[in-house]
Coordinates of N, CA and C in Angstrom, one line a residue:
Q132 N 141.1 5.2 -61.5 CA 142.0 4.1 -61.4 C 141.8 3.4 -60.1
V133 N 141.7 2.1 -60.1 CA 141.6 1.3 -58.9 C 142.9 0.5 -58.7
H134 N 143.5 0.6 -57.5 CA 144.7 -0.1 -57.2 C 144.4 -1.2 -56.3
L135 N 144.8 -2.5 -56.7 CA 144.5 -3.7 -55.9 C 145.7 -4.3 -55.4
V136 N 145.7 -4.6 -54.1 CA 146.9 -5.3 -53.5 C 146.4 -6.5 -52.8
E137 N 147.0 -7.7 -53.2 CA 146.7 -8.9 -52.6 C 147.7 -9.3 -51.5
A138 N 147.2 -10.1 -50.5 CA 148.0 -10.5 -49.4 C 147.5 -11.9 -49.0
G139 N 148.4 -12.6 -48.3 CA 148.0 -13.9 -47.6 C 148.4 -15.2 -48.3
G140 N 149.2 -15.0 -49.4 CA 149.7 -16.2 -50.1 C 150.8 -16.9 -49.2
G141 N 151.2 -18.1 -49.6 CA 152.2 -18.8 -48.9 C 152.2 -20.3 -49.2
L142 N 152.9 -21.0 -48.4 CA 153.0 -22.4 -48.5 C 152.2 -23.2 -47.5
V143 N 151.4 -24.1 -48.0 CA 150.5 -24.9 -47.1 C 150.5 -26.3 -47.6
Q144 N 150.3 -27.2 -46.6 CA 150.2 -28.7 -47.0 C 148.8 -29.0 -47.5
A145 N 148.8 -30.1 -48.3 CA 147.5 -30.5 -48.8 C 146.5 -30.8 -47.7
G146 N 145.3 -30.3 -47.9 CA 144.3 -30.4 -46.8 C 144.2 -29.2 -45.9
G147 N 145.2 -28.3 -46.0 CA 145.2 -27.1 -45.2 C 144.4 -26.0 -45.8
S148 N 144.5 -24.8 -45.1 CA 143.8 -23.7 -45.5 C 144.6 -22.4 -45.6
L149 N 144.2 -21.5 -46.4 CA 144.8 -20.2 -46.5 C 143.7 -19.2 -46.7
R150 N 143.9 -17.9 -46.3 CA 142.9 -16.9 -46.6 C 143.6 -15.7 -47.3
L151 N 143.2 -15.4 -48.5 CA 143.8 -14.3 -49.3 C 142.9 -13.1 -49.1
S152 N 143.5 -11.9 -49.1 CA 142.8 -10.7 -49.1 C 143.2 -9.8 -50.2
C153 N 142.4 -8.9 -50.6 CA 142.6 -8.0 -51.7 C 142.0 -6.6 -51.3
T154 N 142.9 -5.6 -51.1 CA 142.4 -4.3 -50.7 C 142.5 -3.3 -51.8
A155 N 141.4 -2.6 -52.1 CA 141.4 -1.7 -53.2 C 141.6 -0.2 -52.7
S156 N 142.3 0.6 -53.4 CA 142.5 2.0 -53.1 C 142.4 2.8 -54.4
G157 N 142.4 4.1 -54.2 CA 142.3 4.9 -55.4 C 140.9 5.3 -55.7
R158 N 140.5 5.1 -56.9 CA 139.1 5.4 -57.3 C 138.1 4.7 -56.4
A159 N 137.0 5.3 -56.3 CA 135.9 4.7 -55.5 C 135.7 3.2 -55.8
F160 N 135.7 2.4 -54.8 CA 135.5 1.0 -54.9 C 134.0 0.6 -55.1
N161 N 133.2 1.6 -54.9 CA 131.7 1.4 -54.9 C 131.2 0.9 -56.2
G162 N 130.4 -0.2 -56.1 CA 129.8 -0.7 -57.3 C 130.5 -1.8 -58.1
Y163 N 131.8 -2.0 -57.8 CA 132.6 -2.9 -58.6 C 132.3 -4.3 -58.1
S164 N 132.2 -5.2 -59.1 CA 132.3 -6.6 -58.9 C 133.7 -7.0 -58.7
M165 N 134.0 -8.0 -57.9 CA 135.3 -8.5 -57.6 C 135.5 -9.9 -57.9
A166 N 136.6 -10.4 -58.3 CA 136.9 -11.8 -58.6 C 138.3 -12.2 -58.3
W167 N 138.5 -13.5 -58.2 CA 139.8 -14.0 -58.0 C 140.0 -14.9 -59.2
F168 N 141.2 -14.8 -59.8 CA 141.7 -15.7 -60.8 C 143.0 -16.3 -60.4
R169 N 143.4 -17.3 -61.1 CA 144.7 -17.9 -60.8 C 145.4 -18.4 -62.1
Q170 N 146.7 -18.5 -62.0 CA 147.5 -18.9 -63.1 C 148.7 -19.8 -62.6
A171 N 148.7 -21.0 -63.0 CA 149.7 -22.0 -62.7 C 150.8 -21.9 -63.7
P172 N 152.1 -22.3 -63.4 CA 153.2 -22.2 -64.3 C 152.9 -23.0 -65.6
G173 N 153.0 -22.3 -66.8 CA 152.8 -23.0 -68.0 C 151.3 -23.1 -68.4
K174 N 150.5 -22.5 -67.6 CA 149.0 -22.6 -68.0 C 148.4 -21.2 -68.1
G175 N 147.3 -21.2 -68.7 CA 146.6 -19.9 -68.8 C 145.9 -19.5 -67.5
R176 N 145.5 -18.3 -67.5 CA 144.7 -17.7 -66.4 C 143.4 -18.3 -66.3
E177 N 142.9 -18.7 -65.1 CA 141.6 -19.3 -65.0 C 140.8 -18.7 -63.9
F178 N 139.5 -18.6 -64.1 CA 138.6 -18.0 -63.1 C 138.5 -18.9 -61.9
V179 N 138.4 -18.3 -60.7 CA 138.2 -19.0 -59.5 C 136.8 -18.7 -58.8
A180 N 136.6 -17.4 -58.6 CA 135.4 -17.0 -57.9 C 135.1 -15.5 -58.1
A181 N 133.8 -15.1 -58.0 CA 133.5 -13.7 -58.2 C 132.3 -13.4 -57.3
I182 N 132.2 -12.1 -57.0 CA 131.1 -11.6 -56.1 C 130.8 -10.2 -56.5
R183 N 129.5 -9.9 -56.6 CA 129.0 -8.6 -56.9 C 129.1 -7.6 -55.8
W184 N 129.0 -6.3 -56.1 CA 129.0 -5.3 -55.0 C 128.1 -5.6 -53.9
S185 N 126.9 -6.1 -54.3 CA 125.8 -6.3 -53.3 C 126.0 -7.7 -52.6
A186 N 127.1 -8.4 -53.0 CA 127.4 -9.7 -52.5 C 126.5 -10.8 -53.1
E187 N 125.8 -10.3 -54.1 CA 124.9 -11.3 -54.9 C 125.8 -12.4 -55.5
G188 N 125.2 -13.6 -55.6 CA 126.0 -14.7 -56.1 C 126.3 -15.6 -54.9
P189 N 127.5 -15.7 -54.5 CA 128.7 -15.6 -55.4 C 128.8 -16.7 -56.4
Y190 N 129.8 -16.6 -57.2 CA 130.0 -17.6 -58.3 C 131.3 -18.2 -58.2
Y191 N 131.4 -19.6 -58.4 CA 132.6 -20.3 -58.3 C 132.8 -21.2 -59.5
A192 N 134.1 -21.4 -59.8 CA 134.5 -22.5 -60.7 C 134.2 -23.8 -60.1
D193 N 133.9 -24.8 -60.9 CA 133.6 -26.1 -60.4 C 134.7 -26.7 -59.6
Y194 N 135.9 -26.4 -60.0 CA 137.1 -27.1 -59.3 C 137.4 -26.5 -58.0
V195 N 136.7 -25.5 -57.5 CA 136.9 -25.0 -56.2 C 135.6 -24.9 -55.4
K196 N 134.5 -25.2 -56.0 CA 133.2 -25.2 -55.4 C 133.1 -26.1 -54.2
G197 N 132.7 -25.6 -53.1 CA 132.6 -26.4 -51.9 C 133.9 -26.3 -51.0
R198 N 134.9 -25.8 -51.6 CA 136.2 -25.7 -50.8 C 136.6 -24.2 -50.6
F199 N 136.3 -23.4 -51.6 CA 136.7 -22.0 -51.5 C 135.5 -21.1 -51.2
T200 N 135.7 -20.0 -50.5 CA 134.6 -19.1 -50.3 C 135.1 -17.6 -50.5
I201 N 134.4 -16.9 -51.4 CA 134.7 -15.5 -51.6 C 133.7 -14.6 -50.8
S202 N 134.2 -13.6 -50.2 CA 133.4 -12.7 -49.5 C 134.0 -11.3 -49.6
R203 N 133.3 -10.3 -49.2 CA 133.8 -8.9 -49.3 C 133.3 -8.1 -48.1
D204 N 134.1 -7.1 -47.8 CA 133.7 -6.1 -46.8 C 133.8 -4.7 -47.4
N205 N 132.7 -4.2 -47.9 CA 132.8 -2.9 -48.6 C 133.3 -1.7 -47.8
A206 N 133.0 -1.8 -46.5 CA 133.5 -0.7 -45.6 C 135.0 -0.7 -45.6
K207 N 135.6 -1.8 -45.8 CA 137.1 -1.9 -45.7 C 137.7 -2.0 -47.1
N208 N 136.9 -1.9 -48.2 CA 137.3 -2.0 -49.6 C 138.1 -3.3 -49.8
T209 N 137.7 -4.3 -49.2 CA 138.5 -5.6 -49.2 C 137.6 -6.8 -49.6
V210 N 138.2 -7.6 -50.4 CA 137.6 -8.9 -50.8 C 138.5 -10.0 -50.3
Y211 N 137.9 -11.1 -49.9 CA 138.6 -12.3 -49.4 C 138.4 -13.5 -50.2
L212 N 139.3 -14.4 -50.0 CA 139.2 -15.8 -50.6 C 139.6 -16.8 -49.5
Q213 N 138.7 -17.4 -48.9 CA 139.0 -18.5 -47.9 C 139.1 -19.8 -48.7
M214 N 140.3 -20.4 -48.6 CA 140.6 -21.6 -49.3 C 140.8 -22.7 -48.3
N215 N 139.9 -23.8 -48.3 CA 140.0 -24.9 -47.4 C 140.2 -26.2 -48.2
S216 N 140.6 -27.2 -47.6 CA 140.8 -28.5 -48.2 C 141.6 -28.4 -49.5
M217 N 142.7 -27.7 -49.3 CA 143.5 -27.4 -50.5 C 144.2 -28.6 -51.1
K218 N 144.4 -28.5 -52.4 CA 145.1 -29.6 -53.1 C 146.3 -29.1 -53.9
P219 N 147.3 -30.0 -54.2 CA 148.4 -29.5 -54.9 C 148.1 -28.8 -56.2
E220 N 147.0 -29.2 -56.8 CA 146.6 -28.5 -58.1 C 146.1 -27.1 -57.9
D221 N 145.9 -26.7 -56.7 CA 145.6 -25.3 -56.4 C 146.8 -24.4 -56.4
T222 N 148.0 -25.0 -56.6 CA 149.2 -24.2 -56.6 C 149.2 -23.3 -57.8
A223 N 149.3 -22.0 -57.6 CA 149.2 -21.0 -58.7 C 149.5 -19.6 -58.1
A224 N 149.7 -18.6 -59.0 CA 149.6 -17.2 -58.6 C 148.2 -16.8 -58.6
Y225 N 147.7 -16.2 -57.5 CA 146.3 -15.8 -57.4 C 146.2 -14.3 -57.6
Y226 N 145.3 -13.9 -58.4 CA 145.1 -12.5 -58.8 C 143.7 -12.0 -58.4
C227 N 143.7 -10.8 -57.8 CA 142.4 -10.2 -57.6 C 142.1 -9.3 -58.8
A228 N 140.8 -9.2 -59.1 CA 140.4 -8.4 -60.2 C 139.1 -7.6 -59.9
A229 N 139.0 -6.4 -60.5 CA 137.8 -5.6 -60.3 C 137.2 -5.2 -61.7
D230 N 135.9 -5.2 -61.8 CA 135.2 -4.9 -63.0 C 133.9 -4.3 -62.6
L231 N 133.5 -3.2 -63.2 CA 132.3 -2.5 -62.8 C 131.1 -3.4 -63.0
S232 N 131.0 -4.0 -64.2 CA 129.8 -4.8 -64.4 C 130.0 -6.3 -64.1
G233 N 131.2 -6.7 -64.1 CA 131.5 -8.1 -63.8 C 131.4 -9.0 -65.0
L234 N 130.9 -8.5 -66.1 CA 130.7 -9.3 -67.3 C 132.0 -9.7 -67.9
A235 N 133.1 -8.9 -67.8 CA 134.4 -9.2 -68.4 C 135.0 -10.5 -67.7
F236 N 134.6 -10.8 -66.5 CA 135.1 -12.0 -65.9 C 134.9 -13.2 -66.7
K237 N 133.8 -13.3 -67.4 CA 133.4 -14.5 -68.2 C 134.5 -14.7 -69.3
A238 N 135.2 -13.7 -69.7 CA 136.2 -13.8 -70.7 C 137.6 -13.8 -70.1
N239 N 137.6 -14.0 -68.8 CA 138.9 -13.9 -68.0 C 139.6 -12.6 -68.2
K240 N 138.7 -11.5 -68.2 CA 139.2 -10.2 -68.3 C 138.6 -9.3 -67.2
A241 N 139.3 -8.2 -67.0 CA 138.8 -7.2 -65.9 C 139.3 -5.9 -66.2
Q242 N 138.7 -4.9 -65.6 CA 139.2 -3.5 -65.8 C 140.5 -3.3 -65.0
Y243 N 140.6 -3.9 -63.8 CA 141.8 -3.7 -63.0 C 142.3 -5.1 -62.4
W244 N 143.6 -5.2 -62.2 CA 144.2 -6.4 -61.7 C 145.2 -6.0 -60.6
G245 N 145.3 -7.0 -59.6 CA 146.3 -6.9 -58.6 C 147.6 -7.5 -59.2
Q246 N 148.7 -7.4 -58.4 CA 150.0 -7.9 -58.8 C 150.1 -9.4 -58.6
G247 N 149.2 -10.0 -57.8 CA 149.3 -11.4 -57.6 C 150.0 -11.8 -56.3
T248 N 149.6 -13.0 -55.8 CA 150.2 -13.5 -54.6 C 150.3 -15.0 -54.8
Q249 N 151.5 -15.6 -54.5 CA 151.8 -17.0 -54.8 C 151.2 -17.9 -53.7
V250 N 150.5 -18.9 -54.2 CA 150.0 -20.0 -53.3 C 150.6 -21.3 -53.7
T251 N 151.3 -22.0 -52.8 CA 151.9 -23.3 -53.1 C 151.4 -24.3 -52.1
V252 N 150.8 -25.4 -52.7 CA 150.3 -26.5 -51.8 C 151.2 -27.7 -52.0
S253 N 151.7 -28.2 -50.9 CA 152.6 -29.3 -51.0 C 151.8 -30.6 -50.7
S254 N 152.3 -31.7 -51.4 CA 151.6 -33.0 -51.2 C 152.2 -33.8 -50.0

C-alpha cells in the first residue's frame, strides 16, 4: 500500500503561482510513475501531468503545457507540481496518483490516490 498526501493548495490570483507537493509513505515508492489529476466542480477528473520513476518524459496535458512543471525527488519520496501563469479555469481539486507502470494514467486511473488539495484561482 502506498499512502499519498498532497499539500500546497490554496487561493491565488490569476497570473500567480502555486507549488503542490505529494509525499508518499508506506510501501516502497521505488519504481512508481507519478501523476497529477484535477477535478473541477461538476466535471470529470482530468489528467494534468505525469512523470516516470526515472524522470523520463515528463508528460503534460495541452491545457497546462508551458505553464505547469512536474518534478520528483525520489530521495524524499515526493513529487511536485509547479503551477505558473495560473488561470481561473485551473480551479479544481488536485489529486496525486501513483501507478507502477503509468499506463493506467491514460484511462484516468491509478493504483493509488491522494486525498486531494483544493486550488482556487480568482480572476
